[in-house]
Every structure is written in C-alpha cells, then in structure tokens.
XYZ file of C-alpha atoms in Angstrom:
651
model
C 69.551 139.795 140.565
C 71.601 142.815 141.677
C 74.693 142.137 143.758
C 75.081 144.102 146.973
C 78.187 144.408 149.090
C 77.837 143.600 152.784
C 78.729 147.180 153.735
C 76.015 148.603 151.523
C 73.370 146.215 152.836
C 74.456 146.806 156.442
C 74.295 150.565 155.909
C 70.902 150.286 154.262
C 69.492 148.200 157.124
C 70.648 150.633 159.763
C 69.646 153.739 157.807
C 73.151 154.781 156.868
C 72.785 158.366 155.714
C 75.506 158.083 153.097
C 73.770 155.161 151.411
C 70.522 157.107 151.256
C 72.184 160.195 149.856
C 73.894 158.181 147.160
C 70.641 156.531 146.200
C 68.888 159.895 145.947
C 71.633 161.321 143.790
C 71.257 158.476 141.313
C 67.524 159.047 141.129
C 67.934 162.755 140.432
C 70.227 162.273 137.450
C 68.370 159.326 135.963
C 68.066 159.103 132.220
C 65.445 158.802 130.867
C 64.269 161.670 133.067
C 61.673 161.160 135.762
C 59.601 163.719 137.593
C 58.611 164.040 141.227
C 55.059 162.999 140.332
C 56.152 159.688 138.813
C 55.092 156.613 140.728
C 58.089 154.680 139.406
C 61.139 156.838 140.104
C 63.521 154.483 138.270
C 61.820 153.912 134.925
C 59.470 156.889 134.924
C 55.782 157.060 134.003
C 53.645 158.795 131.451
C 53.088 162.422 132.396
C 49.338 161.837 132.234
C 46.763 159.416 130.883
C 46.159 161.442 127.710
C 49.728 161.034 126.501
C 49.589 157.286 126.999
C 46.274 156.905 125.184
C 47.372 159.098 122.288
C 50.612 157.127 122.003
C 48.717 153.833 121.973
C 46.233 155.088 119.383
C 49.089 156.474 117.281
C 50.886 153.137 117.463
C 47.827 151.089 116.529
C 46.544 153.452 113.831
C 49.080 153.359 111.029
C 49.436 153.344 107.277
C 47.588 150.025 107.023
C 44.391 151.680 108.254
C 44.508 154.056 105.282
C 45.857 151.969 102.435
C 45.067 148.332 103.280
C 41.757 148.146 105.137
C 39.658 150.066 102.545
C 40.997 147.855 99.753
C 40.351 144.645 101.737
C 36.807 145.793 102.458
C 36.105 146.476 98.785
C 37.778 143.208 97.730
C 35.917 141.028 100.251
C 32.329 142.046 99.721
C 32.130 145.657 100.847
C 30.013 146.212 103.942
C 29.681 142.450 104.399
C 33.388 142.358 105.295
C 32.664 144.306 108.480
C 30.877 141.272 109.944
C 33.941 138.972 110.068
C 36.137 141.988 110.803
C 34.400 142.882 114.071
C 33.932 139.226 115.024
C 37.697 138.726 114.717
C 38.222 141.874 116.767
C 36.154 140.344 119.581
C 37.681 136.846 119.554
C 41.320 137.562 118.665
C 42.318 141.210 118.494
C 40.905 142.558 121.740
C 41.816 139.549 123.946
C 45.451 139.609 122.812
C 45.675 143.388 123.080
C 44.253 143.295 126.620
C 46.674 140.506 127.553
C 49.735 142.422 126.348
C 48.619 145.671 127.995
C 48.098 143.861 131.298
C 51.408 141.997 131.130
C 53.455 145.119 130.425
C 51.705 147.249 133.040
C 51.808 144.586 135.768
C 55.567 144.012 135.527
C 56.718 147.455 134.279
C 59.100 145.599 131.970
C 59.845 145.570 128.258
C 59.178 142.621 125.917
C 62.358 140.697 126.875
C 62.533 141.001 130.664
C 58.766 140.603 130.958
C 59.400 136.907 130.272
C 60.623 136.422 133.798
C 57.049 135.180 134.033
C 57.989 132.149 131.871
C 61.791 132.211 131.404
C 61.864 129.373 128.882
C 59.997 131.645 126.443
C 62.293 134.642 126.761
C 63.288 134.045 123.144
C 59.798 135.215 122.179
C 60.690 138.641 123.553
C 63.998 138.653 121.666
C 62.098 137.805 118.473
C 59.658 140.680 119.044
C 62.491 143.187 119.488
C 64.394 141.990 116.412
C 61.261 142.100 114.255
C 60.469 145.614 115.515
C 64.015 146.692 114.632
C 63.787 145.371 111.074
C 60.302 146.784 110.565
C 61.558 150.162 111.825
C 64.206 150.091 109.080
C 61.872 149.654 106.125
C 58.855 151.418 107.674
C 60.874 154.602 107.885
C 61.680 154.246 104.196
C 57.927 154.503 103.579
C 57.960 157.596 105.802
C 60.763 158.896 103.566
C 58.553 158.379 100.492
C 55.858 160.455 102.194
C 58.372 163.200 103.004
C 59.576 163.306 99.410
C 56.036 163.526 98.028
C 55.207 166.162 100.628
C 57.974 168.438 99.362
C 57.125 167.614 95.736
C 53.554 168.796 96.392
C 54.711 172.409 96.872
C 54.406 173.178 93.166
C 51.614 173.793 90.734
C 50.694 171.890 88.712
C 51.621 168.756 90.617
C 54.520 167.032 88.845
C 52.545 163.791 88.419
C 49.409 165.454 87.076
C 50.446 165.047 83.415
C 53.112 163.548 81.167
C 55.898 166.095 81.486
C 59.513 165.942 80.313
C 60.418 163.116 82.723
C 57.907 160.682 81.153
C 58.389 158.291 78.243
C 56.279 157.319 75.241
C 54.143 154.907 77.291
C 52.766 157.723 79.452
C 49.164 158.737 78.910
C 45.891 159.500 80.601
C 43.770 157.247 78.382
C 44.675 154.190 76.264
C 46.081 155.084 72.854
C 44.123 153.737 69.883
C 45.946 153.012 66.662
C 44.575 152.139 63.250
C 46.158 149.134 61.580
C 46.038 149.913 57.875
C 47.785 149.016 54.617
C 49.058 151.219 51.850
C 48.717 150.676 48.086
C 52.075 148.885 47.851
C 51.059 146.411 50.613
C 53.052 147.795 53.554
C 51.374 147.925 56.954
C 51.144 151.260 58.773
C 50.010 152.189 62.277
C 48.293 155.557 62.592
C 46.861 157.155 65.745
C 43.086 157.400 65.565
C 43.309 160.986 66.831
C 45.238 161.896 63.644
C 42.556 160.260 61.522
C 39.866 162.216 63.356
C 41.724 165.498 62.868
C 41.935 164.756 59.145
C 38.288 163.703 58.801
C 39.166 160.077 58.171
C 37.899 156.911 59.781
C 39.341 153.532 60.610
C 37.474 150.257 60.138
C 36.359 149.022 63.556
C 38.163 145.722 63.221
C 41.471 147.493 62.540
C 41.596 149.533 65.741
C 44.322 148.403 68.136
C 44.233 149.736 71.702
C 47.659 150.034 73.344
C 47.622 150.347 77.165
C 49.486 153.237 78.731
C 50.855 154.105 82.162
C 49.279 156.955 84.081
C 51.470 159.992 84.831
C 51.351 159.202 88.576
C 52.506 155.624 87.969
C 55.414 156.727 85.810
C 56.343 159.463 88.277
C 56.468 156.868 91.085
C 58.692 154.517 89.091
C 60.850 156.872 87.030
C 61.213 159.918 89.281
C 60.481 159.092 92.931
C 62.065 155.627 93.036
C 64.195 155.638 89.877
C 63.297 151.977 90.009
C 65.701 149.515 88.451
C 64.681 146.401 86.556
C 65.056 144.064 89.512
C 66.767 143.194 92.752
C 69.937 142.251 90.857
C 70.314 145.842 89.613
C 71.101 147.720 92.810
C 72.125 151.011 91.252
C 73.133 154.128 93.104
C 71.555 155.655 96.200
C 68.731 158.020 95.242
C 70.042 161.105 97.000
C 66.731 162.870 97.663
C 65.231 159.716 99.152
C 68.332 159.346 101.331
C 67.894 162.926 102.560
C 64.201 162.269 103.194
C 65.154 159.149 105.152
C 67.658 161.171 107.185
C 65.004 163.790 107.933
C 62.620 161.065 109.053
C 65.173 159.677 111.518
C 65.989 163.182 112.763
C 62.315 163.773 113.531
C 62.089 160.452 115.382
C 65.330 160.976 117.305
C 64.307 164.478 118.373
C 60.856 163.289 119.463
C 62.298 160.405 121.517
C 65.384 162.164 122.882
C 63.871 162.239 126.374
C 61.938 159.015 126.003
C 58.239 159.054 126.757
C 58.578 162.482 128.376
C 59.195 164.058 124.953
C 57.302 161.653 122.663
C 54.257 162.043 124.919
C 54.141 165.724 123.983
C 54.663 165.147 120.253
C 51.715 162.743 119.969
C 49.302 165.533 120.897
C 49.814 166.611 117.291
C 50.861 163.480 115.391
C 48.042 161.321 116.777
C 45.257 163.846 116.197
C 46.269 165.507 112.916
C 45.383 162.460 110.734
C 41.781 162.639 111.943
C 41.547 166.290 110.969
C 42.893 165.547 107.481
C 40.626 162.531 106.993
C 37.618 164.637 107.963
C 38.647 167.395 105.529
C 39.215 164.878 102.722
C 35.876 163.210 103.433
C 33.970 166.504 103.334
C 35.723 167.463 100.102
C 35.302 163.994 98.635
C 31.560 163.639 99.120
C 30.998 166.969 97.355
C 32.681 165.707 94.175
C 30.845 164.216 91.220
C 31.119 160.416 91.219
C 31.880 160.140 94.945
C 28.647 158.216 95.565
C 29.739 155.482 93.185
C 33.067 155.157 95.039
C 31.334 154.804 98.408
C 28.888 152.279 96.948
C 31.805 150.137 95.862
C 33.424 150.513 99.263
C 30.619 149.758 101.664
C 27.248 150.515 100.048
C 24.641 148.583 98.088
C 27.387 146.763 96.210
C 28.025 144.706 99.377
C 28.119 140.987 98.660
C 26.961 138.825 101.566
C 27.756 135.646 99.652
C 31.448 136.437 100.211
C 30.994 135.412 103.853
C 30.928 131.796 102.700
C 34.544 132.094 101.509
C 37.212 131.128 104.038
C 39.684 133.652 102.652
C 37.432 136.529 103.692
C 37.593 135.403 107.325
C 41.332 134.880 107.084
C 41.795 138.419 105.703
C 39.640 139.843 108.508
C 41.623 138.043 111.216
C 44.976 138.956 109.684
C 44.000 142.618 109.305
C 42.893 142.823 112.949
C 46.057 141.108 114.157
C 48.485 143.289 112.199
C 46.515 146.519 112.545
C 46.589 146.349 116.351
C 50.364 145.644 116.254
C 50.001 142.534 118.400
C 53.211 140.599 119.198
C 55.470 143.442 118.052
C 56.396 144.314 121.639
C 55.140 147.894 121.365
C 51.925 147.354 123.337
C 53.875 145.851 126.255
C 56.499 148.600 126.090
C 54.093 151.531 126.124
C 51.980 149.918 128.857
C 55.041 149.297 131.021
C 55.246 153.042 131.737
C 51.724 153.159 133.176
C 51.005 153.572 136.850
C 50.276 150.225 138.437
C 46.576 150.720 139.162
C 45.718 152.127 135.736
C 42.587 150.553 134.243
C 44.246 148.743 131.347
C 41.022 146.890 130.529
C 39.166 150.091 129.751
C 42.167 151.418 127.800
C 42.283 148.289 125.638
C 38.620 148.627 124.699
C 39.031 152.295 123.761
C 42.207 151.825 121.705
C 40.899 148.791 119.801
C 37.566 150.408 118.971
C 39.288 153.641 117.946
C 41.624 151.721 115.670
C 38.833 149.845 113.924
C 36.616 152.925 113.713
C 39.475 154.836 112.095
C 39.871 152.132 109.460
C 36.195 152.319 108.511
C 36.210 156.120 108.561
C 39.345 156.320 106.398
C 37.699 154.104 103.796
C 34.943 156.665 103.203
C 37.501 159.453 102.693
C 39.595 157.318 100.331
C 36.830 155.840 98.174
C 34.816 159.041 97.837
C 37.744 160.634 95.993
C 38.555 157.434 94.062
C 34.939 157.456 92.900
C 35.450 160.952 91.520
C 38.623 159.793 89.780
C 36.724 156.903 88.187
C 34.110 159.404 86.986
C 36.771 161.636 85.426
C 38.444 158.735 83.601
C 35.173 157.045 82.685
C 36.315 153.783 84.292
C 34.762 151.541 86.955
C 36.060 152.013 90.485
C 37.402 148.444 90.386
C 40.042 149.561 87.872
C 41.064 152.511 90.033
C 41.256 150.898 93.493
C 44.674 149.552 94.426
C 46.383 148.206 97.514
C 49.476 149.292 99.446
C 51.971 151.466 97.590
C 49.666 151.567 94.574
C 46.942 153.342 96.550
C 49.155 155.675 98.593
C 51.622 156.776 95.913
C 49.865 156.157 92.585
C 46.050 156.047 92.663
C 45.313 158.595 95.376
C 47.915 161.189 94.272
C 46.497 160.849 90.760
C 42.991 161.473 92.110
C 44.121 164.478 94.148
C 45.785 165.992 91.077
C 42.338 166.198 89.430
C 40.925 168.413 92.208
C 40.902 172.208 92.207
C 43.800 173.605 94.257
C 45.366 170.145 94.007
C 48.670 171.045 95.765
C 46.770 171.842 98.968
C 45.047 168.446 99.072
C 48.272 166.672 98.195
C 50.174 168.447 100.991
C 47.496 167.509 103.520
C 47.408 163.886 102.405
C 51.154 163.260 102.512
C 51.573 165.155 105.754
C 48.914 162.850 107.184
C 50.882 159.799 105.972
C 53.996 161.277 107.589
C 52.336 161.675 110.989
C 50.801 158.202 110.791
C 54.214 156.721 110.102
C 55.988 158.679 112.830
C 53.533 157.550 115.516
C 54.183 153.907 114.732
C 57.931 154.496 114.593
C 57.974 156.085 118.058
C 56.766 152.841 119.625
C 59.093 150.662 117.518
C 62.164 152.573 118.685
C 60.902 152.529 122.275
C 60.697 148.739 122.028
C 64.402 148.587 121.171
C 65.688 151.127 123.703
C 63.437 149.997 126.569
C 64.422 146.360 126.033
C 68.128 147.211 126.110
C 67.734 149.339 129.243
C 65.709 146.679 131.065
C 67.944 143.796 130.003
C 71.291 145.537 130.578
C 70.561 148.180 133.227
C 74.184 148.553 134.291
C 75.156 149.524 130.736
C 72.205 151.469 129.340
C 69.970 152.545 132.257
C 71.538 155.991 132.651
C 72.155 156.536 128.935
C 68.644 156.702 127.511
C 69.178 159.756 125.300
C 72.479 158.521 123.901
C 70.982 155.091 123.265
C 68.122 156.638 121.276
C 70.533 158.648 119.119
C 72.812 155.668 118.448
C 69.812 153.459 117.617
C 68.487 155.983 115.085
C 71.920 156.351 113.456
C 72.406 152.595 113.107
C 68.922 152.039 111.689
C 69.406 154.929 109.250
C 72.604 153.363 107.908
C 70.945 149.958 107.630
C 68.102 151.573 105.691
C 70.316 153.067 102.964
C 70.068 149.964 100.713
C 66.303 150.583 100.715
C 66.746 153.989 99.042
C 68.862 152.709 96.167
C 67.269 152.186 92.771
C 66.368 148.645 93.819
C 65.179 149.794 97.256
C 61.485 149.099 96.720
C 62.282 145.424 96.138
C 64.081 145.249 99.503
C 61.177 146.942 101.270
C 58.689 144.501 99.738
C 60.899 141.492 100.548
C 61.316 142.435 104.216
C 57.622 143.154 104.617
C 56.689 139.840 103.015
C 58.942 137.612 105.113
C 59.258 139.420 108.447
C 55.850 140.875 109.227
C 53.785 137.709 108.963
C 54.521 134.213 110.214
C 57.078 135.318 112.781
C 54.530 137.436 114.626
C 51.893 134.710 114.478
C 54.298 132.213 116.051
C 55.228 134.737 118.750
C 51.572 135.438 119.576
C 50.673 131.738 119.770
C 53.586 131.058 122.137
C 52.596 134.093 124.184
C 49.133 132.637 124.732
C 50.515 129.186 125.535
C 53.078 130.618 127.952
C 50.674 132.763 129.960
C 47.614 130.502 129.906
C 49.066 127.003 130.092
C 52.542 127.371 131.639
C 52.242 130.343 133.981
C 48.546 129.736 134.466
C 45.617 131.717 133.140
C 43.961 131.936 136.560
C 47.173 133.234 138.154
C 47.421 135.826 135.412
C 43.833 136.898 136.051
C 44.670 137.372 139.758
C 47.598 139.547 138.695
C 45.286 141.696 136.572
C 42.821 142.021 139.458
C 45.645 143.405 141.610
C 45.677 146.333 139.177
C 42.064 146.907 138.133
C 40.221 145.398 141.124
C 38.348 142.150 141.510
C 35.820 141.172 138.859
C 33.041 138.596 138.807
C 33.498 135.134 137.336
C 31.065 136.140 134.573
C 33.382 138.977 133.591
C 36.315 136.615 133.158
C 34.313 133.885 131.402
C 34.720 135.468 127.967
C 38.395 136.281 128.405
C 39.180 132.773 129.650
C 37.358 131.291 126.678
C 39.331 133.457 124.245
C 42.753 133.113 125.890
C 42.541 129.354 126.431
C 40.848 128.285 123.213
C 39.383 130.693 120.640
C 42.321 133.073 120.116
C 44.981 130.312 119.808
C 42.775 128.447 117.327
C 42.235 131.564 115.207
C 45.956 132.325 115.085
C 46.864 128.723 114.268
C 44.346 128.704 111.409
C 45.810 131.944 110.023
C 49.330 130.550 110.307
C 48.486 127.249 108.586
C 46.450 129.001 105.900
C 49.291 131.420 105.207
C 51.778 128.567 104.868
C 49.508 126.578 102.562
C 48.749 129.551 100.310
C 52.264 130.970 100.313
C 53.440 132.503 97.063
C 56.768 134.085 96.296
C 56.767 137.887 96.557
C 56.692 139.977 93.406
C 56.671 143.679 92.708
C 54.337 144.255 89.814
C 55.562 141.956 87.067
C 59.090 141.747 88.501
C 59.972 138.311 89.877
C 62.485 138.009 92.707
C 65.727 136.097 92.076
C 66.303 132.837 93.920
C 69.008 134.397 96.094
C 66.553 137.085 97.181
C 63.972 134.493 98.215
C 66.663 132.537 100.086
C 67.611 135.725 101.905
C 63.983 136.234 102.885
C 63.768 132.752 104.388
C 67.073 133.346 106.193
C 65.611 136.487 107.797
C 62.579 134.527 108.971
C 64.804 131.777 110.381
C 67.044 134.339 112.110
C 64.088 135.809 114.002
C 62.583 132.469 115.003
C 65.810 130.704 115.977
C 66.105 132.769 119.162
C 63.047 131.053 120.617
C 64.624 127.547 120.821
C 68.114 128.948 121.507
C 66.951 130.891 124.577
C 64.833 127.960 125.731
C 67.814 125.591 125.597
C 70.007 128.165 127.342
C 67.522 128.542 130.206
C 67.334 124.776 130.649
C 71.133 124.419 130.648
C 71.499 127.175 133.264
C 69.049 125.469 135.632
C 70.103 122.848 138.179
C 69.090 119.232 138.697
C 68.092 116.495 136.284
C 66.414 117.222 132.942
C 62.890 117.255 134.370
C 63.909 119.607 137.184
C 65.745 121.868 134.743
C 62.748 122.149 132.425
C 60.406 122.707 135.379
C 62.628 125.471 136.722
C 62.892 127.102 133.277
C 59.088 127.111 133.084
C 58.676 128.627 136.556
C 58.641 132.362 137.204
C 61.891 133.833 138.486
C 62.286 135.060 142.069
C 62.003 138.696 141.011
C 58.874 138.282 138.883
C 56.009 140.505 139.964
C 55.113 144.169 140.301
C 58.114 146.450 139.901
C 57.606 148.297 143.179
C 57.286 146.796 146.643
C 54.231 148.875 147.503
C 52.248 146.914 144.906
C 53.361 143.414 145.859
C 50.393 142.554 148.027
C 50.356 139.514 150.268
C 50.987 137.041 147.429
C 54.175 138.668 146.252
C 55.349 139.677 149.724
C 55.538 136.000 150.606
C 57.205 135.230 147.303
C 59.981 137.791 147.720
C 60.652 137.264 151.430
C 63.341 134.710 152.197
C 66.469 134.288 154.318
C 69.627 135.757 152.880
C 72.034 133.658 154.944
C 74.592 133.489 152.153
C 74.740 137.276 151.811
C 74.319 138.421 155.382
C 76.046 137.075 158.499
C 74.300 138.686 161.406
C 74.933 137.385 164.936
C 71.897 136.943 167.189
C 69.595 138.504 164.584
C 66.879 137.053 162.400
C 66.428 139.135 159.239
C 63.842 138.525 156.561
C 65.145 140.372 153.546
C 62.623 141.364 150.893
C 64.424 141.753 147.602
C 63.940 141.922 143.888
C 66.004 143.288 141.072
C 65.145 146.868 141.913
C 65.515 147.226 145.703
C 66.553 145.554 148.929
C 64.890 146.161 152.249
C 64.458 144.454 155.606
C-alpha cells in the first residue's frame, strides 16, 4: 500500500491546489503514454476495441496453428480429430480463457499483482512471467529462422530447390539405386542403375540396393541455415547470419512496443491480418495444383478414421493442442485484458477469439496439405511420407513443396513473411507480460520508465538468445520447448482454477464478472460453474498425469541429448515451479497470528483487491475499502472515513 505523508493527505482532503497540480503533472508525463480518452489515466487503455481484439487474436494464433495442428489432425484420424478438438475447446479452452480475460480486466493488473485475489498463490504469477520470458528467448530464435529464410527467398532458383555446391553426396531428390555385382576375378562392385540404363545394361532384380538420400531442403536446413553440429556437446561458433536475424527480430519487437500498447496496437492492424491473406492466397494456389485433392483427403477428407476416437491419446492431443494454442496460463491473456475498459464485454471477446483461433487452425490445414499433396504427386510418394511436424514442416517439407511451384520465390517470400508476422504477434504479448508485471509489482521503480524498460528487456533477451544461434542452437531450442512449455503451464492452470474457484470463491468471482458485463441468469452460469469447478480441472489433471506417465527424453532427429542436458532441462522446470511454494511460505510468514490465522490471512484477498478505479467499486468494494485511518491521520473533532487502495486516497 502506498505511503502518504500527513501533509500530503491533509492537503488532498482540503483540496490543496499544489497537491492537485503535482498529481496532474505526473499524469501528463506518464510512461507508458496515456491519452485524454483513456478511462484509466495511470495504466492507460487500448485506443479502441479493434486493437485489443487484433492483439488477442495475434497472440492466440501463432506458429502452432500452422505447423502443429494440421499434422495432429492428419495423425489422429483426419476429420474425426475435430470432434475431440472442439469438445476440448468447450470444456477446457474457452472456460479458462474466459476466466483469465475476466480476471485481468476486473483488476487491471498483470499476472503477478493480480494474485492479490489469493496472495498465497502469487508464485503462480511469478511462474507465468518466468516461463513467458524463457519462451520469448527461444521463440524469437524461430522468428530469426523465418527472417533468414525470407531473405534467402529473394533469389531464383531457391537455394534449397536442388543439390547445389553446399550439399554433400547424400543429397538427392529420389533414392539412389545401386547394382551389387561381381567381376570375373570375384571382386564386388557397386554401380548406379542410371549408368547401367545409359549403357543399355540391366541389373538382376535381387541385386538392386536402394540407398536413402536427404532432400535438398533438408540438407539446406542442416548444413546451411543451422550449420548444425553433431550434438549439444559440440557448441561451435555463433552463426553470424542467424545472430543478425535474431537482432533484427528484437529490433522489430522493441520498435513495435516502444510506447507499449499504444504502438503495438497499431502494428497488429498489419501483423494480425496479413497471415490470413497469405493463407487464402496459398489455399487458392494449392487447390489448383495437381495432387492437391489427395493432400486434402489425407488431412480432413474421406481418409478420416472414426475408430481413432477410441484411443485416449487422441483426446489428450486435442486437449493439449487447445490449451497451448490459446496460450492459457502464460500470463499474456491477463496482461492484454488488463488494459481494457472496465465494462468491456470480456465474455463476448473470449468467444470470438477462441473461435477465430480454432477456425484459423482448420483453415491453415487446407492451405498446408493442398500443397503437400502436390509435392507428394511430384515425388510419387504417399502424403504420409511428406507430412512432418514442427520444424520439419515449416523449414523442410513446405519450403521443398514451394520450390516445385512456378515463380517459387514469390510463394516462398509470402510463406516466410507470414511466419514472421505470426511470430511477432505472439512475441508482443510475451514482452508485455514481462514489462507490465515489473511496472505493476515495482511501480516506484518502473512505472514512469516503460519505454526504457522495453528496450532493456529486449537487449537482455537478445543476449540470452545468442547460445540458440550457435551451431548447437537447435538443440537448445528443442530442450527449452520440451521442458518449459508443458508441465509448468499445466500446474499453473490447475492452481489458477483451485485458487479462484475454491479459495477465493467461484460465486464471488462470478459476482465480480457481473459487475463488468451485467447480471446474467443462473442458467447462463450453470455451464461455467460446471467447467470451472469440475470439468476443466479434471481435464488438465488428466493431461498432466498422462504427460508424466508417457514422458520420453527429448531428441532431435536421431541425436540423443547428453545426461547433463537432460539434467539442465529438469533444473529449468524446477526453477519455474519452485516459486509457487516459496511465495506461499513467504506470504504465510509475513502474516500475523498463529499458523491457522497466518494461512487464513494468506488465502484472503488483500485490502486493495478489486477494481483499479474507485468509480467501479460498487457497494461491495466501497465497504471493503472504507475504514478508519486512525494510525495515519490525527484529526481533532473530526470523523473521517478514508477510502484507499494502492492507486488513490480520498475522503
């Protein structure tokens, strides 16, 4: 709670003009900047509803919608996968998304200070911020890959379209067949079947040996783009062009966020809409290609396998994809929502953003698999041998497919520019999580230094990301993604549900939401109560237990991680989770009374919990914030009820 001198409070009570003038001056020079139309003149608000919605869509729609969802759909039965996918959206994704939107908007606080609602769980907010910081480090490395490929696409032919001078003897478009023969003196010789054909000779069928080869795009990814070493133990030098691409990525993010949401809100008009334009163009081009029908059939057509619904792993994949795709428990949803005006309809926004996110995933799959189907037709292979997941799809399979199209540089430029904009949107929110949390937690240090804080944050994260652009960088990226983007977030989300529904009180939280969006019928809340109290926690616990039981050590291709690398991964997981019990113990120790009283106080909302501005307190929070300040004010013959929270003090 802010400390006020007696002179300041006395001057404020009796309308001291100097106190008012000082307060106005502070508001005018605030950083991040606020405008006269902002409802919250201390933290600022979104310039308009469009910027908020585009930022939320850009945050939710990321690289996973393009390179993970289509592969999961194909892998788990095609169109049949959409059944568990949308069921999990209804019972887990949407309820949690709505909860986080409401919590951030109601309190106008970031993911750490929002836990004034249940102080004993403030460590959950710390965990969210730390995870977002680490993810921002390696996620921007993926953005750097996209930037590098974008610049590499400005040449014809595309450098990965064939086996050029950078390739080795294993490079080829089709498997190389050799004839295993013997000479008159008994020595064994290996001759390429193409040489035999050119010389009108044949090879007995049983003597043909087929040697697998690497595609040009695969070798370009490993040998040129990454300069990949043999393992995590072989760090190697920094790949200079990836380092420059990483620097450019951070410069773009820093420039877009220099004025906080006031500048990023303008950038998302382009970055959040451009991917849809590119996906539409790629879809139109893809369906006109020979073989595209076969690709779509594999994705979501007649090849759909309803029997897959009987497999538990399909439901687990659907729930996990919904959870991670919507960026739940990362802190970004709370952060972006905290800049909304208090009476914004966050319920309607949650529905729109979640449906847009899922619709984008389905739509992207058609654009991806139509062109992969054409690639399978060109190579004479089944689509199952072409489809890949993650990096394999984005930087090997799809670039290879695009290189087979007429005017291939154009399609390649569009595709990698789309990946760049998808990555930047997600990064905007991740950096806002960090800076907003610091400003809300330490207002006296960072509140008036928003721009400088953004710049310093980008510089630090850039330096921390340099190991990820060494020759062993891809192993670091995979390790961090494997250990830090999974269980930690599931634990945070489960505790979030427990804290709001069972400690703070689900019914109290519903009353808080109704203060913003208006009263709703008991039938309206029946579904949300059912999900928040029972269904959603059960789904997340099942995913968590299943993930632990089926855990396997990360690998990159055939490369196995060293034991010290795996130990480091577990240490990162422990580092993120340890803040939850540490903060809980700290809150209990700071409280007064016996152990029971301390725990009870640590589980009770703080005095300044509630809407950020007094005008939105309502009768419930007016009574909560009104109390005698006898220790701070000594007023003779005067009774003063001082209404105070962390932001203001008034009689």
